[in-house]
PDB file of C-alpha atoms in Angstrom:
ATOM      1  CA  UNK A   7     111.352  86.525  78.074  1.00 74.00           C
ATOM      2  CA  UNK A   8     109.380  87.571  74.844  1.00 90.00           C
ATOM      3  CA  UNK A   9     106.845  85.616  73.505  1.00 96.00           C
ATOM      4  CA  UNK A  10     103.437  85.870  71.826  1.00 97.00           C
ATOM      5  CA  UNK A  11     100.670  83.782  73.201  1.00 98.00           C
ATOM      6  CA  UNK A  12      99.153  83.089  69.659  1.00 98.00           C
ATOM      7  CA  UNK A  13     102.395  81.602  68.644  1.00 98.00           C
ATOM      8  CA  UNK A  14     103.016  79.473  71.301  1.00 98.00           C
ATOM      9  CA  UNK A  15      99.492  78.301  71.137  1.00 98.00           C
ATOM     10  CA  UNK A  16     100.223  77.882  67.526  1.00 98.00           C
ATOM     11  CA  UNK A  17     103.205  75.803  68.500  1.00 97.00           C
ATOM     12  CA  UNK A  18     101.895  73.757  70.728  1.00 98.00           C
ATOM     13  CA  UNK A  19      98.524  72.495  69.628  1.00 98.00           C
ATOM     14  CA  UNK A  20      99.281  68.826  70.679  1.00 98.00           C
ATOM     15  CA  UNK A  21      99.087  70.543  74.429  1.00 98.00           C
ATOM     16  CA  UNK A  22      96.146  72.350  73.916  1.00 98.00           C
ATOM     17  CA  UNK A  23      94.365  68.834  72.931  1.00 98.00           C
ATOM     18  CA  UNK A  24      95.943  66.739  75.662  1.00 97.00           C
ATOM     19  CA  UNK A  25      94.971  69.821  78.101  1.00 97.00           C
ATOM     20  CA  UNK A  26      98.347  70.647  79.524  1.00 98.00           C
ATOM     21  CA  UNK A  27      98.154  73.736  78.154  1.00 98.00           C
ATOM     22  CA  UNK A  28      95.014  76.080  78.527  1.00 98.00           C
ATOM     23  CA  UNK A  29      93.860  79.131  77.843  1.00 98.00           C
ATOM     24  CA  UNK A  30      91.992  81.592  80.221  1.00 98.00           C
ATOM     25  CA  UNK A  31      88.785  82.491  79.326  1.00 98.00           C
ATOM     26  CA  UNK A  32      88.802  86.344  77.921  1.00 97.00           C
ATOM     27  CA  UNK A  33      87.399  87.755  80.823  1.00 98.00           C
ATOM     28  CA  UNK A  34      90.731  89.455  82.277  1.00 98.00           C
ATOM     29  CA  UNK A  35      91.376  93.385  82.263  1.00 98.00           C
ATOM     30  CA  UNK A  36      94.814  94.425  82.050  1.00 98.00           C
ATOM     31  CA  UNK A  37      96.660  96.710  84.490  1.00 98.00           C
ATOM     32  CA  UNK A  38     100.338  97.655  85.110  1.00 97.00           C
ATOM     33  CA  UNK A  39     103.397  98.644  82.730  1.00 96.00           C
ATOM     34  CA  UNK A  40     104.360  95.182  81.955  1.00 95.00           C
ATOM     35  CA  UNK A  41     101.575  94.116  79.274  1.00 93.00           C
ATOM     36  CA  UNK A  42     103.178  90.870  78.647  1.00 97.00           C
ATOM     37  CA  UNK A  43     104.618  88.664  81.635  1.00 98.00           C
ATOM     38  CA  UNK A  44     105.584  85.085  82.488  1.00 98.00           C
ATOM     39  CA  UNK A  45     106.708  82.865  85.145  1.00 98.00           C
ATOM     40  CA  UNK A  46     105.837  79.635  87.337  1.00 98.00           C
ATOM     41  CA  UNK A  47     102.323  80.473  89.391  1.00 98.00           C
ATOM     42  CA  UNK A  48     102.508  80.792  92.780  1.00 98.00           C
ATOM     43  CA  UNK A  49      98.645  79.947  94.267  1.00 98.00           C
ATOM     44  CA  UNK A  50      96.507  81.486  97.018  1.00 98.00           C
ATOM     45  CA  UNK A  51      92.713  80.504  97.587  1.00 98.00           C
ATOM     46  CA  UNK A  52      91.085  83.244  99.067  1.00 98.00           C
ATOM     47  CA  UNK A  53      87.956  85.124  99.236  1.00 98.00           C
ATOM     48  CA  UNK A  54      87.302  88.671 100.137  1.00 97.00           C
ATOM     49  CA  UNK A  55      90.597  88.589 102.042  1.00 97.00           C
ATOM     50  CA  UNK A  56      93.952  89.793 101.059  1.00 97.00           C
ATOM     51  CA  UNK A  57      96.160  88.980 104.037  1.00 98.00           C
ATOM     52  CA  UNK A  58      97.572  85.860 102.219  1.00 98.00           C
ATOM     53  CA  UNK A  59      98.260  87.927  99.050  1.00 98.00           C
ATOM     54  CA  UNK A  60     100.287  90.720 101.061  1.00 98.00           C
ATOM     55  CA  UNK A  61     102.145  87.733 102.746  1.00 98.00           C
ATOM     56  CA  UNK A  62     102.935  86.380  99.804  1.00 98.00           C
ATOM     57  CA  UNK A  63     103.843  89.580  97.607  1.00 98.00           C
ATOM     58  CA  UNK A  64     106.284  90.232 101.035  1.00 98.00           C
ATOM     59  CA  UNK A  65     108.502  87.095  99.752  1.00 98.00           C
ATOM     60  CA  UNK A  66     111.235  87.231  96.706  1.00 98.00           C
ATOM     61  CA  UNK A  67     109.121  86.978  93.606  1.00 98.00           C
ATOM     62  CA  UNK A  68     112.025  85.490  91.578  1.00 97.00           C
ATOM     63  CA  UNK A  69     109.881  86.050  88.123  1.00 97.00           C
ATOM     64  CA  UNK A  70     107.199  83.925  89.645  1.00 98.00           C
ATOM     65  CA  UNK A  71     103.389  84.960  89.019  1.00 98.00           C
ATOM     66  CA  UNK A  72     101.279  85.186  91.693  1.00 98.00           C
ATOM     67  CA  UNK A  73      98.143  83.462  91.190  1.00 98.00           C
ATOM     68  CA  UNK A  74      94.653  84.704  93.207  1.00 98.00           C
ATOM     69  CA  UNK A  75      91.464  82.598  93.456  1.00 98.00           C
ATOM     70  CA  UNK A  76      89.229  85.001  94.781  1.00 98.00           C
ATOM     71  CA  UNK A  77      86.217  83.160  93.926  1.00 97.00           C
ATOM     72  CA  UNK A  78      85.485  85.273  91.157  1.00 98.00           C
ATOM     73  CA  UNK A  79      84.023  88.154  93.532  1.00 98.00           C
ATOM     74  CA  UNK A  80      83.124  91.379  92.616  1.00 98.00           C
ATOM     75  CA  UNK A  81      82.547  92.814  96.031  1.00 98.00           C
ATOM     76  CA  UNK A  82      86.109  94.314  96.851  1.00 98.00           C
ATOM     77  CA  UNK A  83      89.400  95.195  95.622  1.00 98.00           C
ATOM     78  CA  UNK A  84      92.326  91.957  96.532  1.00 98.00           C
ATOM     79  CA  UNK A  85      95.227  94.196  95.359  1.00 98.00           C
ATOM     80  CA  UNK A  86      95.754  97.608  95.388  1.00 98.00           C
ATOM     81  CA  UNK A  87      98.516 100.072  94.613  1.00 97.00           C
ATOM     82  CA  UNK A  88     100.570  99.528  97.650  1.00 97.00           C
ATOM     83  CA  UNK A  89     100.749  95.539  97.027  1.00 98.00           C
ATOM     84  CA  UNK A  90     101.118  95.797  93.407  1.00 98.00           C
ATOM     85  CA  UNK A  91     104.211  98.546  94.303  1.00 98.00           C
ATOM     86  CA  UNK A  92     105.408  95.710  96.734  1.00 98.00           C
ATOM     87  CA  UNK A  93     105.098  92.889  94.151  1.00 98.00           C
ATOM     88  CA  UNK A  94     107.665  95.059  91.796  1.00 98.00           C
ATOM     89  CA  UNK A  95     109.963  96.219  94.544  1.00 98.00           C
ATOM     90  CA  UNK A  96     110.219  92.102  95.198  1.00 98.00           C
ATOM     91  CA  UNK A  97     110.466  91.063  91.501  1.00 98.00           C
ATOM     92  CA  UNK A  98     107.028  89.511  90.970  1.00 98.00           C
ATOM     93  CA  UNK A  99     106.534  88.937  87.009  1.00 98.00           C
ATOM     94  CA  UNK A 100     102.678  89.650  87.609  1.00 98.00           C
ATOM     95  CA  UNK A 101      99.797  89.077  89.328  1.00 98.00           C
ATOM     96  CA  UNK A 102      96.201  86.998  88.297  1.00 98.00           C
ATOM     97  CA  UNK A 103      93.075  87.780  90.452  1.00 98.00           C
ATOM     98  CA  UNK A 104      90.090  86.148  89.642  1.00 98.00           C
ATOM     99  CA  UNK A 105      88.536  88.858  91.515  1.00 98.00           C
ATOM    100  CA  UNK A 106      88.797  92.372  91.841  1.00 98.00           C
ATOM    101  CA  UNK A 107      91.626  95.333  91.926  1.00 98.00           C
ATOM    102  CA  UNK A 108      91.482  98.705  93.285  1.00 98.00           C
ATOM    103  CA  UNK A 109      93.831 101.798  92.846  1.00 98.00           C
ATOM    104  CA  UNK A 110      93.799 101.443  89.204  1.00 97.00           C
ATOM    105  CA  UNK A 111      95.962 104.545  88.452  1.00 97.00           C
ATOM    106  CA  UNK A 112      98.462 103.462  90.890  1.00 97.00           C
ATOM    107  CA  UNK A 113      98.345 100.097  89.264  1.00 98.00           C
ATOM    108  CA  UNK A 114      98.896 101.330  86.368  1.00 97.00           C
ATOM    109  CA  UNK A 115     101.925 103.312  87.230  1.00 97.00           C
ATOM    110  CA  UNK A 116     103.998  99.997  88.648  1.00 96.00           C
ATOM    111  CA  UNK A 117     106.226  98.264  86.285  1.00 95.00           C
ATOM    112  CA  UNK A 118     104.115  94.459  86.788  1.00 96.00           C
ATOM    113  CA  UNK A 119     101.708  93.104  84.623  1.00 97.00           C
ATOM    114  CA  UNK A 120      98.341  92.563  86.736  1.00 98.00           C
ATOM    115  CA  UNK A 121      95.232  90.827  85.501  1.00 98.00           C
ATOM    116  CA  UNK A 122      91.525  90.783  87.193  1.00 98.00           C
ATOM    117  CA  UNK A 123      88.240  90.780  86.551  1.00 98.00           C
ATOM    118  CA  UNK A 124      87.204  94.243  87.204  1.00 98.00           C
ATOM    119  CA  UNK A 125      88.124  97.523  89.705  1.00 98.00           C
ATOM    120  CA  UNK A 126      86.335  98.013  92.955  1.00 98.00           C
ATOM    121  CA  UNK A 127      86.975 100.910  95.429  1.00 98.00           C
ATOM    122  CA  UNK A 128      85.737  98.655  98.463  1.00 97.00           C
ATOM    123  CA  UNK A 129      89.427  97.102 100.210  1.00 96.00           C
ATOM    124  CA  UNK A 130      89.000  93.543 101.364  1.00 96.00           C
ATOM    125  CA  UNK A 131      89.150  91.851 104.866  1.00 94.00           C
ATOM    126  CA  UNK A 132      92.224  91.274 106.407  1.00 94.00           C
ATOM    127  CA  UNK A 133      91.174  88.046 108.860  1.00 95.00           C
ATOM    128  CA  UNK A 134      94.356  86.147 106.918  1.00 95.00           C
ATOM    129  CA  UNK A 135      91.516  82.911 105.977  1.00 96.00           C
ATOM    130  CA  UNK A 136      92.472  81.032 103.213  1.00 97.00           C
ATOM    131  CA  UNK A 137      95.279  78.542 101.456  1.00 98.00           C
ATOM    132  CA  UNK A 138      98.366  78.972  99.828  1.00 97.00           C
ATOM    133  CA  UNK A 139     100.183  76.338  97.428  1.00 97.00           C
ATOM    134  CA  UNK A 140      96.888  74.723  96.585  1.00 98.00           C
ATOM    135  CA  UNK A 141      95.441  73.917  92.994  1.00 98.00           C
ATOM    136  CA  UNK A 142      93.011  77.227  92.030  1.00 97.00           C
ATOM    137  CA  UNK A 143      90.286  77.410  89.620  1.00 96.00           C
ATOM    138  CA  UNK A 144      90.753  80.616  87.656  1.00 97.00           C
ATOM    139  CA  UNK A 145      87.429  81.171  85.029  1.00 96.00           C
ATOM    140  CA  UNK A 146      87.059  77.049  85.077  1.00 96.00           C
ATOM    141  CA  UNK A 147      91.171  76.445  84.470  1.00 98.00           C
ATOM    142  CA  UNK A 148      92.996  74.617  86.886  1.00 97.00           C
ATOM    143  CA  UNK A 149      96.056  76.101  88.046  1.00 98.00           C
ATOM    144  CA  UNK A 150      98.350  74.248  89.816  1.00 98.00           C
ATOM    145  CA  UNK A 151     101.646  75.556  91.804  1.00 98.00           C
ATOM    146  CA  UNK A 152     104.494  75.424  89.273  1.00 98.00           C
ATOM    147  CA  UNK A 153     102.420  75.647  86.210  1.00 98.00           C
ATOM    148  CA  UNK A 154     103.923  77.964  83.772  1.00 98.00           C
ATOM    149  CA  UNK A 155     101.622  81.519  83.014  1.00 98.00           C
ATOM    150  CA  UNK A 156     101.803  83.357  79.949  1.00 98.00           C
ATOM    151  CA  UNK A 157     100.214  86.385  79.614  1.00 98.00           C
ATOM    152  CA  UNK A 158     100.006  88.992  76.858  1.00 98.00           C
ATOM    153  CA  UNK A 159      97.560  91.063  74.997  1.00 97.00           C
ATOM    154  CA  UNK A 160      95.983  88.226  73.532  1.00 98.00           C
ATOM    155  CA  UNK A 161      95.712  86.717  76.528  1.00 98.00           C
ATOM    156  CA  UNK A 162      96.480  84.233  79.310  1.00 98.00           C
ATOM    157  CA  UNK A 163      97.893  80.710  78.749  1.00 98.00           C
ATOM    158  CA  UNK A 164      98.622  78.223  81.821  1.00 98.00           C
ATOM    159  CA  UNK A 165     101.053  75.456  80.648  1.00 98.00           C
ATOM    160  CA  UNK A 166     101.875  72.687  83.180  1.00 98.00           C
ATOM    161  CA  UNK A 167     105.542  72.806  81.790  1.00 97.00           C
ATOM    162  CA  UNK A 168     107.960  75.773  80.329  1.00 97.00           C
ATOM    163  CA  UNK A 169     107.351  76.287  76.941  1.00 97.00           C
ATOM    164  CA  UNK A 170     109.885  77.589  74.437  1.00 84.00           C
TER     165      UNK A 170
END
């Protein structure tokens, strides 16, 4: 699907006013070869622990976007090269991490899109603590399971419905 976040905002100003379409704050860095991606959200709430991230990416992505509420932590990478490759293999459209990623060179070689706050070389814990399929707060914006994510060079949109 080809889209422009700017055009979507222009065409759906009414939804922006209602709050059913929101724009994530411009705090994210872009990684991966796919600079634009979209799809329904699969949500996780974890903190410095990526076991549930791996478990999600091991499932068929079916063009969905994994949204990881990592609490904005800047202390470890939640997604690295191996997980990005797994996401690509399992046909995820993209990943948004409210936290850090690692292995930037490997991420940029993968054919999916990623957004994260920064890179960090330290790996996360592996305890399996967190929640799946819950409302996630990403940089102050609520993302519900099934919300539509639209990410391109101009920004990231969160919509409660699919936009045309």
